[in-house]
Tab-separated table of C-alpha atoms in Angstrom:
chain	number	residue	atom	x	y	z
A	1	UNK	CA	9.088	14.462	8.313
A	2	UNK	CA	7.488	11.340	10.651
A	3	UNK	CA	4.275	9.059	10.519
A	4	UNK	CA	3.108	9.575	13.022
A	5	UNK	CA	-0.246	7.916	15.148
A	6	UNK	CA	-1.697	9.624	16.907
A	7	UNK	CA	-4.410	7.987	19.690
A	8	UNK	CA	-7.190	10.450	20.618
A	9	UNK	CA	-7.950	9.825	24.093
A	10	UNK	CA	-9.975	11.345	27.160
A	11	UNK	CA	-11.844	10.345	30.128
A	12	UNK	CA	-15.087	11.693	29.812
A	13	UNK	CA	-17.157	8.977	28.483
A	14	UNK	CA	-20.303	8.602	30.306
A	15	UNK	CA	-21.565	5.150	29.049
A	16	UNK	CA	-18.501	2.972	29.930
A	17	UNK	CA	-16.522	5.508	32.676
A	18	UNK	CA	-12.738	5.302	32.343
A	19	UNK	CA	-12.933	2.650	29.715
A	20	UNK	CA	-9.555	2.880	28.279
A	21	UNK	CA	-8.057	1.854	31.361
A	22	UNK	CA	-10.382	-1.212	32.358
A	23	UNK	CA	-7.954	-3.699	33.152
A	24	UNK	CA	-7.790	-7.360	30.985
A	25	UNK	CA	-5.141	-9.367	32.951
A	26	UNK	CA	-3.973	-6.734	35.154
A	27	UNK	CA	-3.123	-3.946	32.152
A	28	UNK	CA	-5.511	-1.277	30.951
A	29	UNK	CA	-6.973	-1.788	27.495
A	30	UNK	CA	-4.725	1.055	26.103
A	31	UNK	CA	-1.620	-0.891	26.815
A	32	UNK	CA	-2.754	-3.504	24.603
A	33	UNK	CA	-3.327	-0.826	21.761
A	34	UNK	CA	0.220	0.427	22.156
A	35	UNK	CA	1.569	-2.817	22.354
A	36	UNK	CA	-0.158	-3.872	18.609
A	37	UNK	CA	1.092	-0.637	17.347
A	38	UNK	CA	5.039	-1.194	18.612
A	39	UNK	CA	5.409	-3.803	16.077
A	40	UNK	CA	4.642	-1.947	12.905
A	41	UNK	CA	7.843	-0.671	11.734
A	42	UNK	CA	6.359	1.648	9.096
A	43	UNK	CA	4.912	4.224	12.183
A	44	UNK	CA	7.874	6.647	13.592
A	45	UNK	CA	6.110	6.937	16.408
A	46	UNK	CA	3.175	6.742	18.644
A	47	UNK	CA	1.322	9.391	20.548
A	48	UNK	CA	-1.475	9.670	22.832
A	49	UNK	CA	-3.325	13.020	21.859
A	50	UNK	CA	-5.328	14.251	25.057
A	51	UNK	CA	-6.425	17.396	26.833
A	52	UNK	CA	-5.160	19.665	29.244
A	53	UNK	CA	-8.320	19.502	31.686
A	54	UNK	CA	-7.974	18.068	35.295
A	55	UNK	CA	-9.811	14.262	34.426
A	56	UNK	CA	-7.399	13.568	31.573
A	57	UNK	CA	-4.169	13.826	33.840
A	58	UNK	CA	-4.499	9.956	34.664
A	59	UNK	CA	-3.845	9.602	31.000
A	60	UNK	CA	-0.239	11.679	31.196
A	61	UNK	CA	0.376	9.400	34.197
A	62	UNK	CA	-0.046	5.888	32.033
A	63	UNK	CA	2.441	7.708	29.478
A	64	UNK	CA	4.879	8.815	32.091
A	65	UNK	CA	4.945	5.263	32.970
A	66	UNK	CA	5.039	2.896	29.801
A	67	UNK	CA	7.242	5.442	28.722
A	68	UNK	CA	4.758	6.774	26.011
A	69	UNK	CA	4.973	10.375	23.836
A	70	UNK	CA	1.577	12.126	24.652
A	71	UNK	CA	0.285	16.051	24.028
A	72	UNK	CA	-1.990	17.440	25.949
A	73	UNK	CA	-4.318	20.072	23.619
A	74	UNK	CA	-8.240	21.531	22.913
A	75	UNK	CA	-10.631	19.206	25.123
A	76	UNK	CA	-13.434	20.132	22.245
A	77	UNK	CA	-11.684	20.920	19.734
A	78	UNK	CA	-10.461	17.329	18.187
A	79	UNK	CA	-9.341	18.236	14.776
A	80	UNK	CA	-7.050	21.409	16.233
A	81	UNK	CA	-5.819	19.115	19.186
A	82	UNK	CA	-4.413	16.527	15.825
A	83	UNK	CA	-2.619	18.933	14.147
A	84	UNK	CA	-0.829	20.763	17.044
A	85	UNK	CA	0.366	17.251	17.987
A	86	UNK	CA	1.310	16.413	14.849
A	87	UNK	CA	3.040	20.070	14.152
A	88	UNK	CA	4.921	19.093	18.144
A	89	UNK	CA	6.153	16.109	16.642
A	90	UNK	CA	7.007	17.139	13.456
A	91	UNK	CA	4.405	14.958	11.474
A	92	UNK	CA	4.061	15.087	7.929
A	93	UNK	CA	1.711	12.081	7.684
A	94	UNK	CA	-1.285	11.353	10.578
A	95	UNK	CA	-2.676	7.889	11.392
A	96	UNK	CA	-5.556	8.320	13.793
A	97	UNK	CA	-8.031	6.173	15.342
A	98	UNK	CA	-9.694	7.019	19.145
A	99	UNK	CA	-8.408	4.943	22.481
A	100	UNK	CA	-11.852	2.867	22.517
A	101	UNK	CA	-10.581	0.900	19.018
A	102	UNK	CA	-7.119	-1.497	20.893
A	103	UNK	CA	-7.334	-4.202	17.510
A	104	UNK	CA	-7.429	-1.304	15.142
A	105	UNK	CA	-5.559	-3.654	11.906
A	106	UNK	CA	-2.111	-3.469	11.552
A	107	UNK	CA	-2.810	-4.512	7.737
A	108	UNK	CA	-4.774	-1.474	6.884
A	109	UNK	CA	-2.575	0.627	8.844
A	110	UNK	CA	0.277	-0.247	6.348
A	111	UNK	CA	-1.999	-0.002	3.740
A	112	UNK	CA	-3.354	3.587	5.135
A	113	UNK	CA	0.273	4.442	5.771
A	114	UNK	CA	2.145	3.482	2.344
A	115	UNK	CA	-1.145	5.739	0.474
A	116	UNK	CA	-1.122	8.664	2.295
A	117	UNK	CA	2.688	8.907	1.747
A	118	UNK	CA	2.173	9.109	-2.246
A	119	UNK	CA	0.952	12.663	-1.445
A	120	UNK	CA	-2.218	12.290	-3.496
A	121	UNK	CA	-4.638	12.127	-1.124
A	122	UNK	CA	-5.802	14.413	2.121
A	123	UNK	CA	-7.259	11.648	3.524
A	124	UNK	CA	-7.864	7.534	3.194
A	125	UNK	CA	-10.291	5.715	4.753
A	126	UNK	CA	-11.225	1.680	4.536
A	127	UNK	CA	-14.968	1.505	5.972
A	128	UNK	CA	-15.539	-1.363	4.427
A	129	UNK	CA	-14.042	-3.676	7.389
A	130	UNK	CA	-15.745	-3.712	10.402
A	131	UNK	CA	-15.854	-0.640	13.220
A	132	UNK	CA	-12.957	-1.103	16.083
A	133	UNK	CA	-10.493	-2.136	12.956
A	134	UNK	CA	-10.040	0.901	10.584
A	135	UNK	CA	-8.284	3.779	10.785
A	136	UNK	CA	-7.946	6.849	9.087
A	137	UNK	CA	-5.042	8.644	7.245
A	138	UNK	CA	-4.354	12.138	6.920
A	139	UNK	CA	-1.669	14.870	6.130
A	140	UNK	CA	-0.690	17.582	8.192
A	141	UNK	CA	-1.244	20.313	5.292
A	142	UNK	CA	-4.744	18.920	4.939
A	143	UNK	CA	-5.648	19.458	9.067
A	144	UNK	CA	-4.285	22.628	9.049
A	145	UNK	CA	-6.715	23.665	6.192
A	146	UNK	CA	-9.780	22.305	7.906
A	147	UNK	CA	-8.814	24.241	11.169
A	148	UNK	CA	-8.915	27.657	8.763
A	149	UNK	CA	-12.214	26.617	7.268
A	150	UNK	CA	-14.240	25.286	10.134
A	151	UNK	CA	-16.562	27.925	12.117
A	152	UNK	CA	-16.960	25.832	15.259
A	153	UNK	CA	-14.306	24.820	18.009
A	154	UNK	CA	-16.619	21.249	18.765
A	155	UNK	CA	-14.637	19.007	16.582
A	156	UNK	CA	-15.403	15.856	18.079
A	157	UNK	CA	-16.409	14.028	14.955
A	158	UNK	CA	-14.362	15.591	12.631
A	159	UNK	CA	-14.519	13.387	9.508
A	160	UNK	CA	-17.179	15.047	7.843
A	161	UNK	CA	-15.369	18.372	7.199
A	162	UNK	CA	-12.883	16.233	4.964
A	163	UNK	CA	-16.132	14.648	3.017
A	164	UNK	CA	-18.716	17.211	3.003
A	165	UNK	CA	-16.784	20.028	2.189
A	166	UNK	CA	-15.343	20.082	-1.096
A	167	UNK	CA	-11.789	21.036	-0.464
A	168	UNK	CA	-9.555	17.779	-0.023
A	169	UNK	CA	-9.468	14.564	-2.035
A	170	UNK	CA	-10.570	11.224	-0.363
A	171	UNK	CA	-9.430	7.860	-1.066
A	172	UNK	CA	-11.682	5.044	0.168
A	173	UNK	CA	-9.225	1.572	0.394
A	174	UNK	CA	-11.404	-1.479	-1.052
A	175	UNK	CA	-10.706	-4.629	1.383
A	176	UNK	CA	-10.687	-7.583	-0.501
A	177	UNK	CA	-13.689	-9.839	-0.647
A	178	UNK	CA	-13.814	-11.991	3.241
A	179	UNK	CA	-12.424	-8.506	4.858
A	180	UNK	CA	-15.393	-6.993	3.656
A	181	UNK	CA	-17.884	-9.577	4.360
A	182	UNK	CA	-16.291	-10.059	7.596
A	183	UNK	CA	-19.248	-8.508	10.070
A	184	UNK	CA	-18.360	-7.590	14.027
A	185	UNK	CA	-17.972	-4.831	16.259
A	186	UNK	CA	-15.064	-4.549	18.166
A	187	UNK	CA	-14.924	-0.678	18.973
A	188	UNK	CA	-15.582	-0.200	22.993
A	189	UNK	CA	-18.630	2.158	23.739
A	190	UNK	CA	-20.528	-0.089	26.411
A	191	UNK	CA	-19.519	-2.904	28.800
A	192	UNK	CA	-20.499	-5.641	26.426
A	193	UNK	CA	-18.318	-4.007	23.892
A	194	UNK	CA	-15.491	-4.496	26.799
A	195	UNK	CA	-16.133	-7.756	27.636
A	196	UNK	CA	-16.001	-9.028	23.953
A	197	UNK	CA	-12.503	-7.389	23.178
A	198	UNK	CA	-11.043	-8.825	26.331
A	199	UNK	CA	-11.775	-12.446	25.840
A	200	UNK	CA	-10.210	-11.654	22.210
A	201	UNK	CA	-7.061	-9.927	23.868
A	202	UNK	CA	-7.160	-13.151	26.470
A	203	UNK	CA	-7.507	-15.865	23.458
A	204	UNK	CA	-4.542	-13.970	21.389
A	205	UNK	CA	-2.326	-12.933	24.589
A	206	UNK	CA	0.802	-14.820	23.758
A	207	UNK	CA	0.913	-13.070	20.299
A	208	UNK	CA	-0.847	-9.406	20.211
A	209	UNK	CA	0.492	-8.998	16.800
A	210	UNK	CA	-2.742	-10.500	15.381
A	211	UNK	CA	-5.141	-9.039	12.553
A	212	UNK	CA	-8.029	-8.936	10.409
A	213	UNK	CA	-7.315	-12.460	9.212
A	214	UNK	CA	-6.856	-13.957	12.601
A	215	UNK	CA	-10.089	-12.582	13.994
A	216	UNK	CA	-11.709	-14.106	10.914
A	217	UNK	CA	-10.601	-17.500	11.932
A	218	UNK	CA	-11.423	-16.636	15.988
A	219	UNK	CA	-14.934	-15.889	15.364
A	220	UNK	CA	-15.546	-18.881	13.075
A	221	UNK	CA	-14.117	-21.020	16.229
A	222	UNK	CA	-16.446	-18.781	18.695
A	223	UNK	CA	-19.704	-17.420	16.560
A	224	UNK	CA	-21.541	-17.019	19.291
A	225	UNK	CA	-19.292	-14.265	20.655
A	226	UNK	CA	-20.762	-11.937	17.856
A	227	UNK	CA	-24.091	-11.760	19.970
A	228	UNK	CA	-22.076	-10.394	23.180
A	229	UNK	CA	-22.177	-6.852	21.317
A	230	UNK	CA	-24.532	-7.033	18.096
A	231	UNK	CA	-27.718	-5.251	19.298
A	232	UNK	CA	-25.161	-1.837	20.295
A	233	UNK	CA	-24.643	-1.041	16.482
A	234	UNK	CA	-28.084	0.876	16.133
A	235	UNK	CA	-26.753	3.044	19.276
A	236	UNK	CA	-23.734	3.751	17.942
A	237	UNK	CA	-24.764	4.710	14.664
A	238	UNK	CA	-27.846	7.279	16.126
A	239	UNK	CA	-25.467	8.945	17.754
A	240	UNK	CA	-23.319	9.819	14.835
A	241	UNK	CA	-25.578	11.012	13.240
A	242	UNK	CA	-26.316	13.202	16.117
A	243	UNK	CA	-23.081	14.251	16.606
A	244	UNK	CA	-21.803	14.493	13.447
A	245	UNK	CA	-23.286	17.802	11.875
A	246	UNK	CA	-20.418	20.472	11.027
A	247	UNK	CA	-20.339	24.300	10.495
């Protein structure tokens, strides 16, 4: 049984349109994602979980091209899209972060990766570094049990039914002490958001391979870069809230 990550990605975002594919020296941001993820030897393979509605069929198109695995499942239902793709390509273990987060860490992923493989644990987490970097870990048993107990097919934020519900056990990965106090936002939800993650993509273009360590050092060479984005995290975190209720 693979490790498998699995990329949630779709089109319909209506703050930043087609933002996964906004180009930063003539590639779309996703390339850069896949490109990061290539070189970590520990993931069997690397899939870009979509739908099967009309909009999303640019995103079979990039994977027919750069040669990438995709599936195309639920366009609500998030959670049951993950584990079809991950029963399609025979997944045991799930890394899974959305499209909008290309310098997810490559650190936590091993460390996400090597935990969720000790079988103790439905699903890990490391919230303690900053949004656009973590990922989450997960294991095909435990999605198939949350697509039994859930009572609603809109599964966009889907983390919630592992936390609030009683039924799995969570492991939360402590950073050590400058990853935690380390402060930015480099998730993509609004232009700003873009425009901050591409001069970091620019500035580390000869070696994508980069990580929590070498931001550290980037932003102590360009502080002022933290402003580009800073005054988004209120928006962001309303609408999780809003979003984020489950049944």
């Amino acid at each position: 049984m693979k490790t498998v990550f699995l990329i949630t990605a779709r089109l319909k975002s209506k703050r930043l349109k087609k933002k996964i594919f906004k180009e930063i020296n003539r590639k779309p941001m996703i390339y850069y994602m896949i490109q990061r993820l290539k070189s970590i030897k520990e993931i069997d393979n690397i899939v870009i979980c979509t739908s099967r509605t009309k909009e999303d069929y640019q995103i079979v198109d990039f994977c027919k091209k750069y040669k990438v695995d995709y599936y195309c499942g639920s366009s609500k239902d998030v959670i049951l899209r993950l584990k079809d793709a991950s029963e399609y390509f025979n997944a045991k273990y799930i890394i899974n972060i959305p499209a909008d987060n290309p310098l997810v860490d490559p650190i936590y992923i091993k460390k996400t990766i090597s935990l969720i493989k000790t079988d103790k644990y439905d699903l890990i987490r490391n919230y303690s570094i900053p949004i656009g970097l973590f990922c989450y870990g997960m294991t095909l048993r435990s999605l198939k049990k949350v697509c039994d107990i859930k009572k609603s097919n809109l599964t966009e934020v889907w983390y919630k039914y592992y936390s609030e519900t009683q039924y799995f056990k969570i492991f939360d990965i402590k950073p050590i002490k400058k990853h935690s106090e380390f402060k930015a936002r480099l998730t993509v939800d609004y232009i700003e958001d873009f425009l901050l993650i591409k001069k970091v993509i620019l500035y580390f273009k000869k070696n994508l391979n980069f990580n929590i360590n070498d931001l550290i050092k980037y932003f102590k060479k360009f502080p002022k870069d933290l402003n580009i984005n800073k005054h988004l995290n209120q928006k962001t975190k309303s609408r999780y809230i809003k979003q984020s209720a489950i049944k």
